[in-house]
Amino acid sequence: MAATMPTVHVYQAALLDYLLRNDESGLTHAYDLGRTSFDAGCGLLQILHVHEKALGIILDSAPIDDEIRRRVNASAKFLTEALSPFAMATHGYRDLLKTRS
């Protein structure tokens, strides 16, 4: 069976579990989700998008004020932009590997 990128629901459940328990098994689950996504050919920015959506769902259910929510959302967008060059380099590397196969 081919690997696929985790859905927002699956990722959100794993993230919430980690936030509530803050243990090593949650980090292992995060690694497994990332590895599965990588094997499926998903890019870094796709994972960031899923994370941003999942975190938004979690924040919407948390009793926090609007300014904190705005700052968290803005920081996610900032991180996405900061990682864009890395995503482009990874994509280029994968393309290079495909041409050598």
mmCIF file of N, CA and C in Angstrom:
data_model
loop_
_atom_site.group_PDB
_atom_site.id
_atom_site.type_symbol
_atom_site.label_atom_id
_atom_site.label_comp_id
_atom_site.label_asym_id
_atom_site.label_seq_id
_atom_site.Cartn_x
_atom_site.Cartn_y
_atom_site.Cartn_z
ATOM 1 N N MET A 1 0.845 -1.175 0.000
ATOM 2 C CA MET A 1 0.000 0.000 0.000
ATOM 3 C C MET A 1 0.890 1.237 0.000
ATOM 4 N N ALA A 2 0.579 2.207 -0.818
ATOM 5 C CA ALA A 2 1.381 3.417 -0.935
ATOM 6 C C ALA A 2 1.166 4.321 0.276
ATOM 7 N N ALA A 3 2.224 5.008 0.665
ATOM 8 C CA ALA A 3 2.139 5.952 1.768
ATOM 9 C C ALA A 3 1.366 7.189 1.318
ATOM 10 N N THR A 4 0.647 7.788 2.257
ATOM 11 C CA THR A 4 -0.104 9.003 1.950
ATOM 12 C C THR A 4 0.144 10.048 3.030
ATOM 13 N N MET A 5 -0.147 11.278 2.684
ATOM 14 C CA MET A 5 -0.022 12.370 3.641
ATOM 15 C C MET A 5 -1.155 12.268 4.657
ATOM 16 N N PRO A 6 -0.870 12.553 5.949
ATOM 17 C CA PRO A 6 -1.942 12.469 6.940
ATOM 18 C C PRO A 6 -3.000 13.541 6.701
ATOM 19 N N THR A 7 -4.232 13.196 7.002
ATOM 20 C CA THR A 7 -5.301 14.188 6.900
ATOM 21 C C THR A 7 -5.166 15.180 8.054
ATOM 22 N N VAL A 8 -5.820 16.315 7.916
ATOM 23 C CA VAL A 8 -5.805 17.307 8.991
ATOM 24 C C VAL A 8 -6.364 16.684 10.264
ATOM 25 N N HIS A 9 -7.420 15.870 10.131
ATOM 26 C CA HIS A 9 -8.037 15.249 11.304
ATOM 27 C C HIS A 9 -7.053 14.329 12.031
ATOM 28 N N VAL A 10 -6.353 13.487 11.295
ATOM 29 C CA VAL A 10 -5.382 12.565 11.902
ATOM 30 C C VAL A 10 -4.256 13.354 12.566
ATOM 31 N N TYR A 11 -3.741 14.346 11.862
ATOM 32 C CA TYR A 11 -2.646 15.161 12.386
ATOM 33 C C TYR A 11 -3.102 15.930 13.625
ATOM 34 N N GLN A 12 -4.302 16.506 13.567
ATOM 35 C CA GLN A 12 -4.836 17.276 14.690
ATOM 36 C C GLN A 12 -5.003 16.401 15.923
ATOM 37 N N ALA A 13 -5.495 15.182 15.740
ATOM 38 C CA ALA A 13 -5.662 14.266 16.872
ATOM 39 C C ALA A 13 -4.311 13.928 17.497
ATOM 40 N N ALA A 14 -3.312 13.684 16.665
ATOM 41 C CA ALA A 14 -1.976 13.362 17.175
ATOM 42 C C ALA A 14 -1.358 14.568 17.881
ATOM 43 N N LEU A 15 -1.521 15.753 17.306
ATOM 44 C CA LEU A 15 -0.977 16.970 17.914
ATOM 45 C C LEU A 15 -1.652 17.254 19.251
ATOM 46 N N LEU A 16 -2.957 17.155 19.300
ATOM 47 C CA LEU A 16 -3.676 17.403 20.552
ATOM 48 C C LEU A 16 -3.262 16.401 21.619
ATOM 49 N N ASP A 17 -3.125 15.143 21.239
ATOM 50 C CA ASP A 17 -2.676 14.120 22.185
ATOM 51 C C ASP A 17 -1.307 14.491 22.753
ATOM 52 N N TYR A 18 -0.411 14.946 21.886
ATOM 53 C CA TYR A 18 0.916 15.343 22.356
ATOM 54 C C TYR A 18 0.836 16.566 23.273
ATOM 55 N N LEU A 19 0.039 17.550 22.909
ATOM 56 C CA LEU A 19 -0.076 18.752 23.736
ATOM 57 C C LEU A 19 -0.642 18.443 25.117
ATOM 58 N N LEU A 20 -1.538 17.488 25.187
ATOM 59 C CA LEU A 20 -2.141 17.124 26.471
ATOM 60 C C LEU A 20 -1.226 16.247 27.320
ATOM 61 N N ARG A 21 -0.486 15.338 26.673
ATOM 62 C CA ARG A 21 0.355 14.388 27.418
ATOM 63 C C ARG A 21 1.818 14.787 27.457
ATOM 64 N N ASN A 22 2.295 15.465 26.417
ATOM 65 C CA ASN A 22 3.677 15.942 26.334
ATOM 66 C C ASN A 22 4.684 14.834 26.665
ATOM 67 N N ASP A 23 4.568 13.715 25.949
ATOM 68 C CA ASP A 23 5.473 12.600 26.214
ATOM 69 C C ASP A 23 6.182 12.140 24.941
ATOM 70 N N GLU A 24 7.109 11.244 25.115
ATOM 71 C CA GLU A 24 7.930 10.773 24.000
ATOM 72 C C GLU A 24 7.115 10.030 22.948
ATOM 73 N N SER A 25 6.057 9.334 23.360
ATOM 74 C CA SER A 25 5.256 8.600 22.373
ATOM 75 C C SER A 25 4.585 9.562 21.387
ATOM 76 N N GLY A 26 4.234 10.749 21.857
ATOM 77 C CA GLY A 26 3.663 11.749 20.956
ATOM 78 C C GLY A 26 4.663 12.220 19.923
ATOM 79 N N LEU A 27 5.916 12.381 20.347
ATOM 80 C CA LEU A 27 6.964 12.781 19.406
ATOM 81 C C LEU A 27 7.263 11.663 18.414
ATOM 82 N N THR A 28 7.190 10.426 18.876
ATOM 83 C CA THR A 28 7.376 9.288 17.976
ATOM 84 C C THR A 28 6.269 9.268 16.926
ATOM 85 N N HIS A 29 5.050 9.544 17.359
ATOM 86 C CA HIS A 29 3.920 9.598 16.424
ATOM 87 C C HIS A 29 4.140 10.708 15.397
ATOM 88 N N ALA A 30 4.643 11.859 15.853
ATOM 89 C CA ALA A 30 4.934 12.963 14.932
ATOM 90 C C ALA A 30 5.981 12.538 13.903
ATOM 91 N N TYR A 31 7.014 11.853 14.356
ATOM 92 C CA TYR A 31 8.052 11.374 13.437
ATOM 93 C C TYR A 31 7.447 10.422 12.409
ATOM 94 N N ASP A 32 6.607 9.505 12.888
ATOM 95 C CA ASP A 32 5.975 8.539 11.981
ATOM 96 C C ASP A 32 5.093 9.235 10.943
ATOM 97 N N LEU A 33 4.343 10.241 11.371
ATOM 98 C CA LEU A 33 3.519 11.002 10.424
ATOM 99 C C LEU A 33 4.399 11.707 9.394
ATOM 100 N N GLY A 34 5.482 12.289 9.858
ATOM 101 C CA GLY A 34 6.400 12.965 8.951
ATOM 102 C C GLY A 34 7.057 12.010 7.981
ATOM 103 N N ARG A 35 7.471 10.865 8.478
ATOM 104 C CA ARG A 35 8.131 9.873 7.620
ATOM 105 C C ARG A 35 7.162 9.343 6.562
ATOM 106 N N THR A 36 5.938 9.054 6.968
ATOM 107 C CA THR A 36 4.925 8.581 6.026
ATOM 108 C C THR A 36 4.663 9.635 4.951
ATOM 109 N N SER A 37 4.583 10.882 5.375
ATOM 110 C CA SER A 37 4.359 11.974 4.425
ATOM 111 C C SER A 37 5.526 12.109 3.462
ATOM 112 N N PHE A 38 6.739 12.015 3.984
ATOM 113 C CA PHE A 38 7.933 12.098 3.142
ATOM 114 C C PHE A 38 7.943 10.972 2.118
ATOM 115 N N ASP A 39 7.656 9.760 2.583
ATOM 116 C CA ASP A 39 7.625 8.598 1.683
ATOM 117 C C ASP A 39 6.557 8.743 0.605
ATOM 118 N N ALA A 40 5.493 9.489 0.922
ATOM 119 C CA ALA A 40 4.412 9.710 -0.047
ATOM 120 C C ALA A 40 4.747 10.833 -1.024
ATOM 121 N N GLY A 41 5.898 11.465 -0.820
ATOM 122 C CA GLY A 41 6.307 12.535 -1.719
ATOM 123 C C GLY A 41 5.792 13.905 -1.331
ATOM 124 N N CYS A 42 5.272 14.024 -0.127
ATOM 125 C CA CYS A 42 4.766 15.314 0.332
ATOM 126 C C CYS A 42 5.922 16.246 0.647
ATOM 127 N N GLY A 43 5.696 17.501 0.413
ATOM 128 C CA GLY A 43 6.716 18.495 0.676
ATOM 129 C C GLY A 43 6.577 19.120 2.050
ATOM 130 N N LEU A 44 7.613 19.814 2.425
ATOM 131 C CA LEU A 44 7.665 20.486 3.709
ATOM 132 C C LEU A 44 6.517 21.479 3.883
ATOM 133 N N LEU A 45 6.227 22.231 2.853
ATOM 134 C CA LEU A 45 5.160 23.228 2.966
ATOM 135 C C LEU A 45 3.782 22.589 3.078
ATOM 136 N N GLN A 46 3.616 21.401 2.513
ATOM 137 C CA GLN A 46 2.343 20.686 2.673
ATOM 138 C C GLN A 46 2.144 20.279 4.130
ATOM 139 N N ILE A 47 3.208 19.804 4.759
ATOM 140 C CA ILE A 47 3.118 19.425 6.171
ATOM 141 C C ILE A 47 2.848 20.664 7.027
ATOM 142 N N LEU A 48 3.516 21.761 6.714
ATOM 143 C CA LEU A 48 3.255 22.997 7.451
ATOM 144 C C LEU A 48 1.801 23.430 7.314
ATOM 145 N N HIS A 49 1.238 23.270 6.127
ATOM 146 C CA HIS A 49 -0.165 23.628 5.902
ATOM 147 C C HIS A 49 -1.087 22.759 6.765
ATOM 148 N N VAL A 50 -0.828 21.467 6.797
ATOM 149 C CA VAL A 50 -1.636 20.565 7.625
ATOM 150 C C VAL A 50 -1.488 20.948 9.096
ATOM 151 N N HIS A 51 -0.263 21.250 9.516
ATOM 152 C CA HIS A 51 -0.024 21.640 10.910
ATOM 153 C C HIS A 51 -0.792 22.921 11.248
ATOM 154 N N GLU A 52 -0.732 23.896 10.357
ATOM 155 C CA GLU A 52 -1.422 25.164 10.586
ATOM 156 C C GLU A 52 -2.930 24.954 10.717
ATOM 157 N N LYS A 53 -3.496 24.130 9.849
ATOM 158 C CA LYS A 53 -4.940 23.839 9.920
ATOM 159 C C LYS A 53 -5.282 23.120 11.230
ATOM 160 N N ALA A 54 -4.471 22.117 11.586
ATOM 161 C CA ALA A 54 -4.722 21.351 12.811
ATOM 162 C C ALA A 54 -4.604 22.240 14.042
ATOM 163 N N LEU A 55 -3.585 23.074 14.073
ATOM 164 C CA LEU A 55 -3.413 23.978 15.204
ATOM 165 C C LEU A 55 -4.576 24.962 15.287
ATOM 166 N N GLY A 56 -5.062 25.421 14.148
ATOM 167 C CA GLY A 56 -6.220 26.310 14.137
ATOM 168 C C GLY A 56 -7.438 25.664 14.767
ATOM 169 N N ILE A 57 -7.664 24.392 14.470
ATOM 170 C CA ILE A 57 -8.789 23.662 15.066
ATOM 171 C C ILE A 57 -8.620 23.581 16.579
ATOM 172 N N ILE A 58 -7.402 23.274 17.013
ATOM 173 C CA ILE A 58 -7.131 23.165 18.451
ATOM 174 C C ILE A 58 -7.318 24.521 19.135
ATOM 175 N N LEU A 59 -6.794 25.577 18.525
ATOM 176 C CA LEU A 59 -6.923 26.911 19.122
ATOM 177 C C LEU A 59 -8.369 27.378 19.167
ATOM 178 N N ASP A 60 -9.152 27.011 18.164
ATOM 179 C CA ASP A 60 -10.558 27.407 18.150
ATOM 180 C C ASP A 60 -11.329 26.816 19.321
ATOM 181 N N SER A 61 -10.857 25.695 19.841
ATOM 182 C CA SER A 61 -11.546 25.063 20.965
ATOM 183 C C SER A 61 -10.933 25.450 22.312
ATOM 184 N N ALA A 62 -9.881 26.276 22.292
ATOM 185 C CA ALA A 62 -9.207 26.671 23.529
ATOM 186 C C ALA A 62 -9.682 28.053 23.981
ATOM 187 N N PRO A 63 -9.744 28.246 25.294
ATOM 188 C CA PRO A 63 -10.182 29.550 25.819
ATOM 189 C C PRO A 63 -9.032 30.570 25.819
ATOM 190 N N ILE A 64 -8.666 31.063 24.629
ATOM 191 C CA ILE A 64 -7.601 32.063 24.532
ATOM 192 C C ILE A 64 -8.154 33.314 23.862
ATOM 193 N N ASP A 65 -7.486 34.440 24.115
ATOM 194 C CA ASP A 65 -8.011 35.673 23.522
ATOM 195 C C ASP A 65 -7.590 35.815 22.062
ATOM 196 N N ASP A 66 -8.252 36.715 21.375
ATOM 197 C CA ASP A 66 -8.055 36.884 19.930
ATOM 198 C C ASP A 66 -6.641 37.318 19.566
ATOM 199 N N GLU A 67 -5.999 38.118 20.417
ATOM 200 C CA GLU A 67 -4.647 38.585 20.109
ATOM 201 C C GLU A 67 -3.647 37.427 20.124
ATOM 202 N N ILE A 68 -3.778 36.529 21.068
ATOM 203 C CA ILE A 68 -2.894 35.354 21.102
ATOM 204 C C ILE A 68 -3.129 34.506 19.861
ATOM 205 N N ARG A 69 -4.382 34.287 19.517
ATOM 206 C CA ARG A 69 -4.721 33.503 18.326
ATOM 207 C C ARG A 69 -4.130 34.158 17.069
ATOM 208 N N ARG A 70 -4.248 35.487 16.957
ATOM 209 C CA ARG A 70 -3.708 36.204 15.809
ATOM 210 C C ARG A 70 -2.192 36.041 15.730
ATOM 211 N N ARG A 71 -1.518 36.136 16.861
ATOM 212 C CA ARG A 71 -0.058 36.004 16.873
ATOM 213 C C ARG A 71 0.390 34.599 16.501
ATOM 214 N N VAL A 72 -0.306 33.600 16.992
ATOM 215 C CA VAL A 72 0.044 32.218 16.641
ATOM 216 C C VAL A 72 -0.149 31.999 15.143
ATOM 217 N N ASN A 73 -1.268 32.453 14.605
ATOM 218 C CA ASN A 73 -1.522 32.303 13.166
ATOM 219 C C ASN A 73 -0.496 33.056 12.336
ATOM 220 N N ALA A 74 -0.154 34.265 12.752
ATOM 221 C CA ALA A 74 0.851 35.046 12.023
ATOM 222 C C ALA A 74 2.218 34.376 12.088
ATOM 223 N N SER A 75 2.553 33.792 13.238
ATOM 224 C CA SER A 75 3.857 33.126 13.357
ATOM 225 C C SER A 75 3.930 31.896 12.462
ATOM 226 N N ALA A 76 2.809 31.213 12.271
ATOM 227 C CA ALA A 76 2.789 30.055 11.371
ATOM 228 C C ALA A 76 3.044 30.492 9.932
ATOM 229 N N LYS A 77 2.455 31.594 9.534
ATOM 230 C CA LYS A 77 2.691 32.112 8.182
ATOM 231 C C LYS A 77 4.139 32.555 8.012
ATOM 232 N N PHE A 78 4.689 33.175 9.036
ATOM 233 C CA PHE A 78 6.085 33.607 9.002
ATOM 234 C C PHE A 78 7.010 32.399 8.845
ATOM 235 N N LEU A 79 6.747 31.344 9.625
ATOM 236 C CA LEU A 79 7.558 30.125 9.535
ATOM 237 C C LEU A 79 7.456 29.501 8.153
ATOM 238 N N THR A 80 6.276 29.474 7.590
ATOM 239 C CA THR A 80 6.098 28.925 6.244
ATOM 240 C C THR A 80 6.963 29.669 5.237
ATOM 241 N N GLU A 81 6.970 30.978 5.310
ATOM 242 C CA GLU A 81 7.799 31.768 4.394
ATOM 243 C C GLU A 81 9.284 31.516 4.636
ATOM 244 N N ALA A 82 9.683 31.417 5.896
ATOM 245 C CA ALA A 82 11.091 31.183 6.218
ATOM 246 C C ALA A 82 11.573 29.830 5.712
ATOM 247 N N LEU A 83 10.683 28.848 5.672
ATOM 248 C CA LEU A 83 11.065 27.504 5.232
ATOM 249 C C LEU A 83 10.888 27.286 3.736
ATOM 250 N N SER A 84 10.302 28.222 3.046
ATOM 251 C CA SER A 84 10.080 28.071 1.603
ATOM 252 C C SER A 84 11.345 27.741 0.824
ATOM 253 N N PRO A 85 12.480 28.399 1.075
ATOM 254 C CA PRO A 85 13.692 28.038 0.331
ATOM 255 C C PRO A 85 14.126 26.586 0.558
ATOM 256 N N PHE A 86 13.935 26.087 1.780
ATOM 257 C CA PHE A 86 14.284 24.699 2.065
ATOM 258 C C PHE A 86 13.380 23.749 1.292
ATOM 259 N N ALA A 87 12.110 24.109 1.210
ATOM 260 C CA ALA A 87 11.162 23.284 0.458
ATOM 261 C C ALA A 87 11.526 23.255 -1.015
ATOM 262 N N MET A 88 11.925 24.398 -1.556
ATOM 263 C CA MET A 88 12.318 24.445 -2.969
ATOM 264 C C MET A 88 13.562 23.597 -3.217
ATOM 265 N N ALA A 89 14.515 23.654 -2.294
ATOM 266 C CA ALA A 89 15.737 22.862 -2.444
ATOM 267 C C ALA A 89 15.430 21.370 -2.380
ATOM 268 N N THR A 90 14.563 20.975 -1.472
ATOM 269 C CA THR A 90 14.181 19.568 -1.354
ATOM 270 C C THR A 90 13.484 19.099 -2.618
ATOM 271 N N HIS A 91 12.604 19.927 -3.144
ATOM 272 C CA HIS A 91 11.889 19.582 -4.376
ATOM 273 C C HIS A 91 12.879 19.410 -5.527
ATOM 274 N N GLY A 92 13.839 20.315 -5.620
ATOM 275 C CA GLY A 92 14.856 20.210 -6.666
ATOM 276 C C GLY A 92 15.698 18.957 -6.521
ATOM 277 N N TYR A 93 16.022 18.595 -5.294
ATOM 278 C CA TYR A 93 16.804 17.386 -5.034
ATOM 279 C C TYR A 93 16.023 16.141 -5.451
ATOM 280 N N ARG A 94 14.743 16.109 -5.119
ATOM 281 C CA ARG A 94 13.918 14.957 -5.516
ATOM 282 C C ARG A 94 13.829 14.847 -7.037
ATOM 283 N N ASP A 95 13.692 15.980 -7.711
ATOM 284 C CA ASP A 95 13.653 15.967 -9.177
ATOM 285 C C ASP A 95 14.955 15.428 -9.748
ATOM 286 N N LEU A 96 16.072 15.826 -9.158
ATOM 287 C CA LEU A 96 17.374 15.339 -9.605
ATOM 288 C C LEU A 96 17.478 13.829 -9.441
ATOM 289 N N LEU A 97 17.009 13.323 -8.312
ATOM 290 C CA LEU A 97 17.048 11.876 -8.077
ATOM 291 C C LEU A 97 16.191 11.122 -9.087
ATOM 292 N N LYS A 98 15.047 11.693 -9.446
ATOM 293 C CA LYS A 98 14.170 11.044 -10.426
ATOM 294 C C LYS A 98 14.844 10.942 -11.786
ATOM 295 N N THR A 99 15.589 11.967 -12.170
ATOM 296 C CA THR A 99 16.247 11.938 -13.482
ATOM 297 C C THR A 99 17.391 10.944 -13.514
ATOM 298 N N ARG A 100 17.941 10.610 -12.367
ATOM 299 C CA ARG A 100 19.053 9.651 -12.297
ATOM 300 C C ARG A 100 18.571 8.210 -12.232
ATOM 301 N N SER A 101 17.300 8.020 -11.954
ATOM 302 C CA SER A 101 16.762 6.654 -11.820
ATOM 303 C C SER A 101 16.548 6.011 -13.161
#
